[in-house]
GROMACS .gro file of C-alpha atoms in nm:
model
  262
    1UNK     CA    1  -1.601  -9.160  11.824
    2UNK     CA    2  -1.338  -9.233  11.547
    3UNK     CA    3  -1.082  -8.994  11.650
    4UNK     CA    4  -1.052  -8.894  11.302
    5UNK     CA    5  -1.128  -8.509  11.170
    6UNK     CA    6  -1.152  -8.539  10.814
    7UNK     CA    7  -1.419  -8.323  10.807
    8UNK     CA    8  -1.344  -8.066  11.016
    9UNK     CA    9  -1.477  -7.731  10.864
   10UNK     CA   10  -1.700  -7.868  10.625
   11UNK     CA   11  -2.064  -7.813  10.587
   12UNK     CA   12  -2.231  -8.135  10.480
   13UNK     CA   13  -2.636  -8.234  10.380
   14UNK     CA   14  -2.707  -8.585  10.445
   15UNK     CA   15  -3.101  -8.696  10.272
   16UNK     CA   16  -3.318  -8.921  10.421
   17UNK     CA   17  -3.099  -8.919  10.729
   18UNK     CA   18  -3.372  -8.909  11.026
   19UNK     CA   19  -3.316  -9.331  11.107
   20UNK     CA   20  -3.123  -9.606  10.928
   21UNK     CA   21  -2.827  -9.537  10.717
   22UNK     CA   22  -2.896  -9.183  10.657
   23UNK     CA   23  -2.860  -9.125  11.091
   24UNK     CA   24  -2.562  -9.308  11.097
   25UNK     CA   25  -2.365  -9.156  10.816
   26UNK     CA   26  -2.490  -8.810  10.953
   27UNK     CA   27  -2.353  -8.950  11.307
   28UNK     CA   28  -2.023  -9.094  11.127
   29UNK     CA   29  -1.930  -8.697  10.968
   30UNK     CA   30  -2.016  -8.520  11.242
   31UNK     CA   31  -1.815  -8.718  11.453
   32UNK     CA   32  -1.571  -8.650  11.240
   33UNK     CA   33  -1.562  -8.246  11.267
   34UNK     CA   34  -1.858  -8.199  10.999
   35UNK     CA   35  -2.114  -7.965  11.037
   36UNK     CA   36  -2.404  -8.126  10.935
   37UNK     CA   37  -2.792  -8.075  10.831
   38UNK     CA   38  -3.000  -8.369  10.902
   39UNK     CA   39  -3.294  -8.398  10.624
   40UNK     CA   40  -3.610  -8.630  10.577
   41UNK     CA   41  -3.969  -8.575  10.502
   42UNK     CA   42  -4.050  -8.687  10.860
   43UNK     CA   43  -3.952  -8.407  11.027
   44UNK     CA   44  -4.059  -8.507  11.418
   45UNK     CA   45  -3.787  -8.804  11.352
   46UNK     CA   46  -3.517  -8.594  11.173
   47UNK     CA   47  -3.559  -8.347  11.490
   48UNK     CA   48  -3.455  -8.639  11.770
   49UNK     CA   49  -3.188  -8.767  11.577
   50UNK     CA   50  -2.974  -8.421  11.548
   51UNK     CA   51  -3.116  -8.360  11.911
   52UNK     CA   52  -2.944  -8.689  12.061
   53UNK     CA   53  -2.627  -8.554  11.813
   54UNK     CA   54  -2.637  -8.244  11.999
   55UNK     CA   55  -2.650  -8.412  12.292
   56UNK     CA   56  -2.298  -8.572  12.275
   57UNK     CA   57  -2.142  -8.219  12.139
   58UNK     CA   58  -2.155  -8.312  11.800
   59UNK     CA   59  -2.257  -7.988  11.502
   60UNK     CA   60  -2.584  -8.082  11.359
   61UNK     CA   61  -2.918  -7.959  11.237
   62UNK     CA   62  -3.245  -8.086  11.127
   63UNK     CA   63  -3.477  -7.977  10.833
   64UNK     CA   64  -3.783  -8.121  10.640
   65UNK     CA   65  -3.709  -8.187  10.326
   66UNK     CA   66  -3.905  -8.372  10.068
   67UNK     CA   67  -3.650  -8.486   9.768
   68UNK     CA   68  -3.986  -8.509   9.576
   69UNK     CA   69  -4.013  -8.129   9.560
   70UNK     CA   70  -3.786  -7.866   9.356
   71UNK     CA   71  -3.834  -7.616   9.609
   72UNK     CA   72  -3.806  -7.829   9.958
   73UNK     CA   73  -3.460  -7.975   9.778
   74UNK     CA   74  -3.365  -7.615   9.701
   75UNK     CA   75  -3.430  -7.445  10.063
   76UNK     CA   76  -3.238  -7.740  10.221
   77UNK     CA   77  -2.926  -7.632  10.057
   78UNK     CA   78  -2.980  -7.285  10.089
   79UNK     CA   79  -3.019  -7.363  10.461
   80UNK     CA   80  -2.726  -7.571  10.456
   81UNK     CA   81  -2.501  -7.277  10.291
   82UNK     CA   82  -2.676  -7.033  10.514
   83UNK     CA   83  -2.622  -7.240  10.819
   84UNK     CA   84  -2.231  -7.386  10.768
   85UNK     CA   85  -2.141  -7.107  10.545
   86UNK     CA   86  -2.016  -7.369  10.297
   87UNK     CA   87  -2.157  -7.676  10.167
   88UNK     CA   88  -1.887  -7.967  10.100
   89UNK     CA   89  -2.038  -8.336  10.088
   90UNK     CA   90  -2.382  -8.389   9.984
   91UNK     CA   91  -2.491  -8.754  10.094
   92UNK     CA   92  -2.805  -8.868   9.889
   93UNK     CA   93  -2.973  -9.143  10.140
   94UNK     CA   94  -3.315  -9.075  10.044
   95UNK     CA   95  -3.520  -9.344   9.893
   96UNK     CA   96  -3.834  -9.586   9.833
   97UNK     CA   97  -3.946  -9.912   9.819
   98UNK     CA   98  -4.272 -10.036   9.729
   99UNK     CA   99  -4.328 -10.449   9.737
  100UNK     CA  100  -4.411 -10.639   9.407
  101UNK     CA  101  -4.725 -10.730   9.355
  102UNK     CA  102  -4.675 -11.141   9.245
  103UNK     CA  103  -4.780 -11.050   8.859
  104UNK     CA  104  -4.555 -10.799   8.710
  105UNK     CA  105  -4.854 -10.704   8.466
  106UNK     CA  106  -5.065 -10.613   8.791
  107UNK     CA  107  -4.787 -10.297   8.930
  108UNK     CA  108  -4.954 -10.019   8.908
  109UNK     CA  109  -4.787  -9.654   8.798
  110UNK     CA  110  -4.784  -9.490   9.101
  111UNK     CA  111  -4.579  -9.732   9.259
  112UNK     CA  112  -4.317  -9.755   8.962
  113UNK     CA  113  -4.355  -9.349   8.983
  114UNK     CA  114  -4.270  -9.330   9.343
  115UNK     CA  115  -3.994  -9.505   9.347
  116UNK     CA  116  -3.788  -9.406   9.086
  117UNK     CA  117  -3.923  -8.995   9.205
  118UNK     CA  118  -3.772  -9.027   9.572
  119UNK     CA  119  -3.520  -9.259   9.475
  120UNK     CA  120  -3.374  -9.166   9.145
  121UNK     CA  121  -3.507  -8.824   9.057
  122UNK     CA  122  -3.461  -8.723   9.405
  123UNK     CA  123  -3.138  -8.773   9.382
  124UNK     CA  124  -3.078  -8.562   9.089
  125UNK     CA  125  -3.257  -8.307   9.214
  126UNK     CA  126  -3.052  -8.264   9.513
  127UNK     CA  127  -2.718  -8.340   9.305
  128UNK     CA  128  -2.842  -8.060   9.056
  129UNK     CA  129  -2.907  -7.783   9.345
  130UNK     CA  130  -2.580  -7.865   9.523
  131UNK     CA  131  -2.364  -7.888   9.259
  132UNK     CA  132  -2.293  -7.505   9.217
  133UNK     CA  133  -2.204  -7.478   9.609
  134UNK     CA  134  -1.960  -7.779   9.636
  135UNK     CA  135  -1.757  -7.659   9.311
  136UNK     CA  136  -1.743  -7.338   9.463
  137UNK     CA  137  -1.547  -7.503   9.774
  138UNK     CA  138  -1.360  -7.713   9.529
  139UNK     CA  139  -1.297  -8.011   9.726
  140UNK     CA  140  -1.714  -8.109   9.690
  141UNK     CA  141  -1.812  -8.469   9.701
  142UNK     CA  142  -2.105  -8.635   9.669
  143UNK     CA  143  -2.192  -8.987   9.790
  144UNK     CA  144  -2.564  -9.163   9.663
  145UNK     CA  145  -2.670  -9.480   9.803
  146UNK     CA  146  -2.757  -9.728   9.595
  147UNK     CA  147  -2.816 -10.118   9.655
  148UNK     CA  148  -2.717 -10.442   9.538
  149UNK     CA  149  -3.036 -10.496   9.384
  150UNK     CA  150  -2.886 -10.220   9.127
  151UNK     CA  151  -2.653 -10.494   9.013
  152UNK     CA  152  -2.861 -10.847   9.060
  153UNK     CA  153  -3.215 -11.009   9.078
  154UNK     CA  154  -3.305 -10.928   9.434
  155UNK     CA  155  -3.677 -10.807   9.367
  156UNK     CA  156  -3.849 -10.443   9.407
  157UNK     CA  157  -3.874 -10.375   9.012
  158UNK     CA  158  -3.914 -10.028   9.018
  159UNK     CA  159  -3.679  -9.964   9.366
  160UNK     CA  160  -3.410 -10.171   9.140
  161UNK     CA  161  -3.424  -9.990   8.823
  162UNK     CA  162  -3.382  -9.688   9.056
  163UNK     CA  163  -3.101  -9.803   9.225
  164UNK     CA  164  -2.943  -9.933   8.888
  165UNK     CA  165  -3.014  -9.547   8.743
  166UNK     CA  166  -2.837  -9.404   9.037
  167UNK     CA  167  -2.502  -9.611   8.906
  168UNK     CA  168  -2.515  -9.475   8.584
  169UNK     CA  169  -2.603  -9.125   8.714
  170UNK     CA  170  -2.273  -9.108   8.923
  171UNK     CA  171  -2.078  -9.224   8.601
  172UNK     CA  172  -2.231  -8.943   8.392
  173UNK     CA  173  -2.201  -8.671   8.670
  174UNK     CA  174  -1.867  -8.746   8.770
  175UNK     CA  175  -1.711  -8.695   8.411
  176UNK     CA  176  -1.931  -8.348   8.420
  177UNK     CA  177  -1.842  -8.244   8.779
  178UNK     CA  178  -1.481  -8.345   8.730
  179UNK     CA  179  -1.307  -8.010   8.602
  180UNK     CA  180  -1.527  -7.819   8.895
  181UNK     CA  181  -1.325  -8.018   9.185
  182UNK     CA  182  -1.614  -8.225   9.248
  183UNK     CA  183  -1.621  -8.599   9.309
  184UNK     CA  184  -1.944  -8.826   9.250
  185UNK     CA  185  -1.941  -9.195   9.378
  186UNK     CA  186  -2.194  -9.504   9.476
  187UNK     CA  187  -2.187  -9.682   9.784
  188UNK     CA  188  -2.454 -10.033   9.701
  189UNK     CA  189  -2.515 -10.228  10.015
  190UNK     CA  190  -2.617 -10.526  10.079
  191UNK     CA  191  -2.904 -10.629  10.349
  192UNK     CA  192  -2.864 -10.417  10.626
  193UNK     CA  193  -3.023 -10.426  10.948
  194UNK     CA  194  -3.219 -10.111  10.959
  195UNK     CA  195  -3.599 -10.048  11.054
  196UNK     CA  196  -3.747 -10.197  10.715
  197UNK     CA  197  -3.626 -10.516  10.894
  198UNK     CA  198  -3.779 -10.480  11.204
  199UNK     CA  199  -3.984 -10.793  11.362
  200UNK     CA  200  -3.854 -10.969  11.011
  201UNK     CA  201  -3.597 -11.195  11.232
  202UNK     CA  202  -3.649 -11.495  11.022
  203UNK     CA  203  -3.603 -11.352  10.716
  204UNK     CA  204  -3.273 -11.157  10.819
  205UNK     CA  205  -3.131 -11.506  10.959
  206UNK     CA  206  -3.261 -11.670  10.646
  207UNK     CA  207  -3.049 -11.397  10.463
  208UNK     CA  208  -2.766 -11.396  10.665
  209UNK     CA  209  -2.655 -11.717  10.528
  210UNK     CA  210  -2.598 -11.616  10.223
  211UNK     CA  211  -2.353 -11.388  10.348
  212UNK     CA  212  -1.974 -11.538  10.288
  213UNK     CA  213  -1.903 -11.279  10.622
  214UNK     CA  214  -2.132 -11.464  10.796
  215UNK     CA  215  -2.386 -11.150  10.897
  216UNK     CA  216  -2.585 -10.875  10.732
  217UNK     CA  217  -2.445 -10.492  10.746
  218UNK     CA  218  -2.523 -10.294  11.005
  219UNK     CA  219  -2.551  -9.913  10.922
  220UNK     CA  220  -2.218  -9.828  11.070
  221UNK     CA  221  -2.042 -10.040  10.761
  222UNK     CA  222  -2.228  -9.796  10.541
  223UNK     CA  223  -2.156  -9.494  10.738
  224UNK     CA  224  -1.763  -9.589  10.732
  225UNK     CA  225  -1.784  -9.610  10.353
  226UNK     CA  226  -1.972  -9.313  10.313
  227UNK     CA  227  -1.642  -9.118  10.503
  228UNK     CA  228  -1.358  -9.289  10.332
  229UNK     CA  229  -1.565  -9.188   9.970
  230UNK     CA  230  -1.646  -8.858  10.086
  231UNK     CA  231  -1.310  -8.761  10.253
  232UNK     CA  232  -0.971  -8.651  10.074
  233UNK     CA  233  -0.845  -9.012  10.145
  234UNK     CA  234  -1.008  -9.113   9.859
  235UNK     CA  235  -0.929  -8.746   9.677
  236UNK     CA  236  -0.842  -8.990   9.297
  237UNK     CA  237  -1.176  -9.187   9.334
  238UNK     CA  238  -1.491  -9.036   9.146
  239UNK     CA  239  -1.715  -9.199   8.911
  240UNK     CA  240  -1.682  -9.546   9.099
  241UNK     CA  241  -1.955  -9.763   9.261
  242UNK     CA  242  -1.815  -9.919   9.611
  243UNK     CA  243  -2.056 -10.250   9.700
  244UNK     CA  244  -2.039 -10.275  10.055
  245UNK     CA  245  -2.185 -10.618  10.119
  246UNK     CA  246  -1.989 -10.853  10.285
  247UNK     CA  247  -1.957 -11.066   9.941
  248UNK     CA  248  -2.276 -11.153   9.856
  249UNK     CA  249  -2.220 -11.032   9.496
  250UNK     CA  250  -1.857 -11.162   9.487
  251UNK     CA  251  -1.952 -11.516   9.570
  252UNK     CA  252  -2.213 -11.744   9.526
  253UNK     CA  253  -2.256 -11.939   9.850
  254UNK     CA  254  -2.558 -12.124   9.723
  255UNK     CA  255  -2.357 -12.253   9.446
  256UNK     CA  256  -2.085 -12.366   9.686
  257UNK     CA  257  -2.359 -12.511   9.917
  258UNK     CA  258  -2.508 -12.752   9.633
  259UNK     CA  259  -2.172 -12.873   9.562
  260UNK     CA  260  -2.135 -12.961   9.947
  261UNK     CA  261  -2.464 -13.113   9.932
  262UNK     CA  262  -2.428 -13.309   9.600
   0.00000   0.00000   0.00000
């Protein structure tokens, strides 16, 4: 618990919040005197999570909701509204990742097309059906996730160019949702250790090196960022991108590590 109630009264939607980031921002609000509706397409997982939320007192629900869909996007906030009686922070977590192939030339549509649906396109479809209940409340925020690889080479094409998209749709969005009380920022994270990692040790250590904090996130360091963006602390902040990645992007420890060697 944080001992902090930043949040009490409001009715928040957090997407793609059944595991990962998405659970532990939903955890993070919630401890913090949201009400909050737990969403994913997996529905079974989105379920346990607000269950074991419930289970330590905390004011949460769980719906399916595919970001993919008009309609699933649109009965999730109605639900929300319905539920809370207000909807305040909407936390776009939802996203996709489909591996490279090794020749550009050889990705095929779909894949491109998935990605930038669930990740990008999701995103303004929630943003576009929530908009007219947090300016309403006029203290709405919305938070996206987006990535590192939004602002460098990391790989993931089509996951990247979504990520990058969901920086320039928070720019665009803020300056609209500004004069309707609404605030629209970017947390971009670096590696975090989530369940896309899982029985990947190597690579995470291999990673973790590059990290001048010495480790890779964990979804808690999201999940505090999240708050801070979402709550009136940061009530002059819209329109901004927050990278939360222990300064990968800020330094270049491989750089620094030829020089040593040299």
């Amino acid at each position: 618990m944080t001992g902090l109630e930043r949040f009490a009264g409001h009715g928040v939607l957090v997407t793609g919040a059944a595991r990962g980031i998405g659970a532990a921002v939903a955890r993070r609000l919630a401890e913090e005197g949201a009400r909050v509706l737990v969403t994913d397409q997996d529905a079974p997982e989105a379920d346990r999570t607000a269950a074991a939320l419930r289970q330590q007192g905390l004011t949460v629900e769980a719906l399916a909701c595919d970001v993919a869909d008009r309609a699933s996007v649109e009965a999730a906030v109605a639900h929300a509204v319905t539920a809370f009686g207000s909807l305040d922070v909407l936390v776009n977590c939802a996203a996709h990742c489909t591996p490279d192939v090794p020749l550009f030339e050889d990705d095929p549509d779909e894949a491109w097309a998935r990605d930038l649906d669930i990740t990008l396109t999701g995103t303004y479809r929630c943003c576009r059906a929530a908009l007219p209940h947090l300016a309403a409340r006029g203290r709405g925020a919305i938070v996206s996730i987006g990535s590192v690889n939004g602002l460098q080479d990391y790989g993931n094409h089509a996951y990247s160019a979504a990520k990058a998209g969901l920086g320039s749709l928070t720019r665009t969005l803020a300056g609209h949702a500004a004069a309707r009380g609404v605030r629209v920022n970017l947390v971009a994270p670096g590696t975090v250790r989530t369940s896309a990692w899982e029985g990947r040790d190597g690579e995470v250590e291999a990673v973790r090196a590059l990290y001048p904090l010495g480790r890779v996130g964990e979804p808690q360091d999201i999940a505090a960022a999240v708050a801070f963006l979402a709550s009136r602390d940061a009530a002059w902040i819209t329109g901004t991108t927050l990278v939360v990645d222990g300064g990968l992007t800020a330094v270049h420890t491989g750089f620094h590590a030829a020089l040593r060697q040299a």
